[in-house]
């Protein structure tokens, strides 16, 4: 949910669209637009949530430095994913 909200708000702010109006720029819509069917989209999102949950539990057993490196890596991957999705959205709009 945090990733989805960040993706949607960043996308709408960049495009100058009201963030409180309905649009098809949520993660699930974008994955369907990339060619996944709805079932696979739900499965992919759930697998991502499970993976992030497992990483959180792993982080509990790490030293503070290692846990922060893990957290930073997860954030960097999330930001990179948002950049990729926004690049696809920008190219599709052109």
Short mmCIF file of N, CA and C in Angstrom, two decimals:
data_model
loop_
_atom_site.label_atom_id
_atom_site.label_comp_id
_atom_site.label_asym_id
_atom_site.label_seq_id
_atom_site.Cartn_x
_atom_site.Cartn_y
_atom_site.Cartn_z
N UNK A 1 0.81 -1.22 0.00
CA UNK A 1 0.00 0.00 0.00
C UNK A 1 0.84 1.28 0.00
N UNK A 2 1.96 1.27 0.72
CA UNK A 2 2.81 2.46 0.77
C UNK A 2 3.40 2.71 -0.62
N UNK A 3 3.85 1.64 -1.27
CA UNK A 3 4.41 1.79 -2.61
C UNK A 3 3.36 2.32 -3.58
N UNK A 4 2.16 1.78 -3.52
CA UNK A 4 1.09 2.19 -4.42
C UNK A 4 0.74 3.67 -4.21
N UNK A 5 0.60 4.08 -2.97
CA UNK A 5 0.28 5.49 -2.69
C UNK A 5 1.41 6.39 -3.18
N UNK A 6 2.65 6.01 -2.92
CA UNK A 6 3.78 6.82 -3.37
C UNK A 6 3.81 6.90 -4.89
N UNK A 7 3.59 5.79 -5.56
CA UNK A 7 3.57 5.76 -7.02
C UNK A 7 2.48 6.68 -7.56
N UNK A 8 1.28 6.57 -7.03
CA UNK A 8 0.14 7.35 -7.53
C UNK A 8 0.33 8.84 -7.26
N UNK A 9 0.71 9.19 -6.04
CA UNK A 9 0.87 10.62 -5.72
C UNK A 9 2.01 11.23 -6.52
N UNK A 10 3.14 10.55 -6.63
CA UNK A 10 4.26 11.07 -7.41
C UNK A 10 3.86 11.25 -8.88
N UNK A 11 3.17 10.27 -9.42
CA UNK A 11 2.74 10.35 -10.81
C UNK A 11 1.78 11.50 -11.04
N UNK A 12 0.82 11.65 -10.15
CA UNK A 12 -0.18 12.71 -10.32
C UNK A 12 0.42 14.09 -10.10
N UNK A 13 1.32 14.23 -9.15
CA UNK A 13 1.97 15.53 -8.95
C UNK A 13 2.82 15.90 -10.16
N UNK A 14 3.53 14.92 -10.70
CA UNK A 14 4.37 15.18 -11.88
C UNK A 14 3.54 15.62 -13.07
N UNK A 15 2.35 15.02 -13.22
CA UNK A 15 1.50 15.35 -14.36
C UNK A 15 0.55 16.50 -14.10
N UNK A 16 0.51 17.00 -12.85
CA UNK A 16 -0.38 18.10 -12.52
C UNK A 16 -1.84 17.71 -12.44
N UNK A 17 -2.09 16.44 -12.10
CA UNK A 17 -3.45 15.91 -12.01
C UNK A 17 -3.86 15.92 -10.54
N UNK A 18 -5.13 16.16 -10.27
CA UNK A 18 -5.61 16.12 -8.89
C UNK A 18 -5.44 14.72 -8.32
N UNK A 19 -4.83 14.65 -7.15
CA UNK A 19 -4.52 13.34 -6.58
C UNK A 19 -5.75 12.64 -6.00
N UNK A 20 -6.84 13.33 -5.80
CA UNK A 20 -8.02 12.74 -5.19
C UNK A 20 -9.07 12.30 -6.21
N UNK A 21 -8.80 12.44 -7.49
CA UNK A 21 -9.72 11.96 -8.52
C UNK A 21 -9.31 10.57 -9.00
N UNK A 22 -10.27 9.81 -9.44
CA UNK A 22 -10.00 8.44 -9.89
C UNK A 22 -9.28 8.44 -11.24
N UNK A 23 -8.27 7.62 -11.34
CA UNK A 23 -7.51 7.43 -12.58
C UNK A 23 -7.03 5.98 -12.63
N UNK A 24 -6.47 5.59 -13.76
CA UNK A 24 -5.94 4.24 -13.91
C UNK A 24 -4.43 4.22 -13.75
N UNK A 25 -3.92 4.90 -12.73
CA UNK A 25 -2.47 4.92 -12.54
C UNK A 25 -2.02 4.18 -11.29
N UNK A 26 -2.90 3.35 -10.73
CA UNK A 26 -2.51 2.51 -9.60
C UNK A 26 -1.67 1.34 -10.11
N UNK A 27 -0.93 0.74 -9.20
CA UNK A 27 -0.04 -0.36 -9.56
C UNK A 27 -0.78 -1.48 -10.29
N UNK A 28 -1.93 -1.89 -9.79
CA UNK A 28 -2.68 -3.00 -10.41
C UNK A 28 -3.09 -2.64 -11.83
N UNK A 29 -3.54 -1.43 -12.05
CA UNK A 29 -3.93 -1.02 -13.41
C UNK A 29 -2.72 -1.01 -14.33
N UNK A 30 -1.60 -0.53 -13.83
CA UNK A 30 -0.40 -0.48 -14.67
C UNK A 30 0.07 -1.88 -15.06
N UNK A 31 -0.01 -2.82 -14.12
CA UNK A 31 0.40 -4.18 -14.43
C UNK A 31 -0.54 -4.82 -15.45
N UNK A 32 -1.83 -4.56 -15.33
CA UNK A 32 -2.79 -5.07 -16.32
C UNK A 32 -2.50 -4.44 -17.68
N UNK A 33 -2.20 -3.14 -17.69
CA UNK A 33 -1.88 -2.46 -18.95
C UNK A 33 -0.60 -2.98 -19.59
N UNK A 34 0.30 -3.56 -18.78
CA UNK A 34 1.52 -4.16 -19.32
C UNK A 34 1.27 -5.53 -19.93
N UNK A 35 0.05 -6.07 -19.75
CA UNK A 35 -0.28 -7.34 -20.38
C UNK A 35 -0.60 -8.48 -19.43
N UNK A 36 -0.46 -8.28 -18.13
CA UNK A 36 -0.82 -9.33 -17.19
C UNK A 36 -2.33 -9.38 -17.05
N UNK A 37 -2.86 -10.59 -16.87
CA UNK A 37 -4.29 -10.66 -16.58
C UNK A 37 -4.51 -10.32 -15.11
N UNK A 38 -5.76 -10.14 -14.73
CA UNK A 38 -6.06 -9.68 -13.37
C UNK A 38 -5.60 -10.67 -12.31
N UNK A 39 -5.74 -11.96 -12.58
CA UNK A 39 -5.33 -12.97 -11.60
C UNK A 39 -3.83 -12.92 -11.36
N UNK A 40 -3.07 -12.84 -12.43
CA UNK A 40 -1.61 -12.78 -12.29
C UNK A 40 -1.18 -11.49 -11.62
N UNK A 41 -1.90 -10.40 -11.89
CA UNK A 41 -1.60 -9.13 -11.26
C UNK A 41 -1.76 -9.24 -9.75
N UNK A 42 -2.86 -9.82 -9.30
CA UNK A 42 -3.11 -9.98 -7.87
C UNK A 42 -2.05 -10.88 -7.25
N UNK A 43 -1.73 -11.96 -7.93
CA UNK A 43 -0.70 -12.88 -7.42
C UNK A 43 0.64 -12.17 -7.30
N UNK A 44 1.01 -11.39 -8.31
CA UNK A 44 2.30 -10.69 -8.28
C UNK A 44 2.35 -9.68 -7.14
N UNK A 45 1.28 -8.94 -6.93
CA UNK A 45 1.24 -7.96 -5.84
C UNK A 45 1.32 -8.67 -4.49
N UNK A 46 0.60 -9.79 -4.34
CA UNK A 46 0.64 -10.54 -3.09
C UNK A 46 2.02 -11.13 -2.84
N UNK A 47 2.66 -11.64 -3.88
CA UNK A 47 4.02 -12.18 -3.72
C UNK A 47 4.99 -11.07 -3.31
N UNK A 48 4.81 -9.89 -3.86
CA UNK A 48 5.65 -8.75 -3.46
C UNK A 48 5.45 -8.40 -2.00
N UNK A 49 4.19 -8.42 -1.55
CA UNK A 49 3.90 -8.13 -0.15
C UNK A 49 4.50 -9.19 0.78
N UNK A 50 4.41 -10.45 0.36
CA UNK A 50 4.99 -11.53 1.15
C UNK A 50 6.51 -11.38 1.22
N UNK A 51 7.14 -11.07 0.08
CA UNK A 51 8.59 -10.90 0.05
C UNK A 51 9.02 -9.75 0.97
N UNK A 52 8.29 -8.64 0.92
CA UNK A 52 8.64 -7.51 1.79
C UNK A 52 8.43 -7.86 3.26
N UNK A 53 7.38 -8.61 3.56
CA UNK A 53 7.16 -9.07 4.93
C UNK A 53 8.28 -9.97 5.42
N UNK A 54 8.73 -10.87 4.56
CA UNK A 54 9.84 -11.75 4.94
C UNK A 54 11.12 -10.95 5.15
N UNK A 55 11.36 -9.97 4.30
CA UNK A 55 12.54 -9.12 4.48
C UNK A 55 12.47 -8.35 5.80
N UNK A 56 11.27 -7.94 6.19
CA UNK A 56 11.12 -7.24 7.47
C UNK A 56 11.48 -8.17 8.63
N UNK A 57 11.02 -9.42 8.56
CA UNK A 57 11.37 -10.37 9.62
C UNK A 57 12.86 -10.67 9.64
N UNK A 58 13.46 -10.77 8.46
CA UNK A 58 14.91 -10.98 8.40
C UNK A 58 15.62 -9.79 9.02
N UNK A 59 15.14 -8.59 8.73
CA UNK A 59 15.75 -7.38 9.27
C UNK A 59 15.75 -7.32 10.78
N UNK A 60 14.76 -7.96 11.41
CA UNK A 60 14.71 -7.97 12.87
C UNK A 60 15.92 -8.66 13.49
N UNK A 61 16.47 -9.63 12.80
CA UNK A 61 17.60 -10.38 13.33
C UNK A 61 18.95 -9.83 12.93
N UNK A 62 18.98 -8.77 12.18
CA UNK A 62 20.24 -8.21 11.70
C UNK A 62 20.77 -7.15 12.66
N UNK A 63 22.04 -6.84 12.50
CA UNK A 63 22.60 -5.71 13.24
C UNK A 63 21.97 -4.43 12.70
N UNK A 64 21.99 -3.36 13.48
CA UNK A 64 21.39 -2.11 12.99
C UNK A 64 21.96 -1.64 11.65
N UNK A 65 23.25 -1.76 11.46
CA UNK A 65 23.84 -1.34 10.18
C UNK A 65 23.32 -2.20 9.03
N UNK A 66 23.31 -3.50 9.22
CA UNK A 66 22.82 -4.40 8.17
C UNK A 66 21.34 -4.18 7.89
N UNK A 67 20.56 -3.95 8.95
CA UNK A 67 19.13 -3.71 8.77
C UNK A 67 18.90 -2.41 7.99
N UNK A 68 19.70 -1.39 8.27
CA UNK A 68 19.57 -0.13 7.54
C UNK A 68 19.99 -0.27 6.09
N UNK A 69 20.99 -1.08 5.84
CA UNK A 69 21.40 -1.34 4.45
C UNK A 69 20.28 -2.08 3.72
N UNK A 70 19.68 -3.06 4.37
CA UNK A 70 18.55 -3.78 3.78
C UNK A 70 17.40 -2.82 3.48
N UNK A 71 17.06 -1.98 4.44
CA UNK A 71 15.99 -1.00 4.26
C UNK A 71 16.31 -0.05 3.10
N UNK A 72 17.53 0.45 3.06
CA UNK A 72 17.93 1.35 1.98
C UNK A 72 17.84 0.68 0.61
N UNK A 73 18.20 -0.60 0.56
CA UNK A 73 18.11 -1.35 -0.69
C UNK A 73 16.66 -1.49 -1.13
N UNK A 74 15.77 -1.81 -0.18
CA UNK A 74 14.35 -1.94 -0.51
C UNK A 74 13.79 -0.61 -1.00
N UNK A 75 14.16 0.48 -0.35
CA UNK A 75 13.69 1.81 -0.77
C UNK A 75 14.24 2.14 -2.16
N UNK A 76 15.51 1.85 -2.40
CA UNK A 76 16.11 2.14 -3.71
C UNK A 76 15.42 1.34 -4.82
N UNK A 77 15.12 0.08 -4.56
CA UNK A 77 14.42 -0.73 -5.55
C UNK A 77 13.01 -0.17 -5.79
N UNK A 78 12.35 0.26 -4.73
CA UNK A 78 11.02 0.86 -4.87
C UNK A 78 11.05 2.14 -5.69
N UNK A 79 12.01 3.01 -5.40
CA UNK A 79 12.14 4.25 -6.16
C UNK A 79 12.49 3.95 -7.62
N UNK A 80 13.37 2.99 -7.83
CA UNK A 80 13.71 2.60 -9.20
C UNK A 80 12.51 2.07 -9.96
N UNK A 81 11.68 1.31 -9.28
CA UNK A 81 10.46 0.78 -9.91
C UNK A 81 9.51 1.91 -10.28
N UNK A 82 9.38 2.89 -9.40
CA UNK A 82 8.53 4.04 -9.69
C UNK A 82 9.06 4.79 -10.91
N UNK A 83 10.36 4.97 -11.00
CA UNK A 83 10.97 5.66 -12.14
C UNK A 83 10.69 4.89 -13.43
N UNK A 84 10.80 3.57 -13.39
CA UNK A 84 10.53 2.75 -14.57
C UNK A 84 9.07 2.88 -14.99
N UNK A 85 8.14 2.76 -14.02
CA UNK A 85 6.72 2.90 -14.34
C UNK A 85 6.40 4.28 -14.90
N UNK A 86 7.00 5.31 -14.32
CA UNK A 86 6.73 6.67 -14.82
C UNK A 86 7.32 6.86 -16.22
N UNK A 87 8.45 6.24 -16.50
CA UNK A 87 9.02 6.32 -17.84
C UNK A 87 8.13 5.64 -18.85
N UNK A 88 7.57 4.51 -18.50
CA UNK A 88 6.63 3.82 -19.41
C UNK A 88 5.38 4.65 -19.62
N UNK A 89 4.88 5.27 -18.54
CA UNK A 89 3.69 6.10 -18.64
C UNK A 89 3.97 7.30 -19.53
N UNK A 90 5.12 7.91 -19.38
CA UNK A 90 5.48 9.08 -20.18
C UNK A 90 5.60 8.70 -21.66
N UNK A 91 6.26 7.55 -21.94
CA UNK A 91 6.40 7.11 -23.34
C UNK A 91 5.05 6.74 -23.95
N UNK A 92 4.16 6.15 -23.15
CA UNK A 92 2.85 5.78 -23.66
C UNK A 92 2.00 7.02 -23.98
N UNK A 93 2.22 8.10 -23.25
CA UNK A 93 1.45 9.33 -23.46
C UNK A 93 1.92 10.10 -24.70
N UNK A 94 3.15 9.84 -25.13
CA UNK A 94 3.70 10.58 -26.28
C UNK A 94 3.21 10.04 -27.60
#
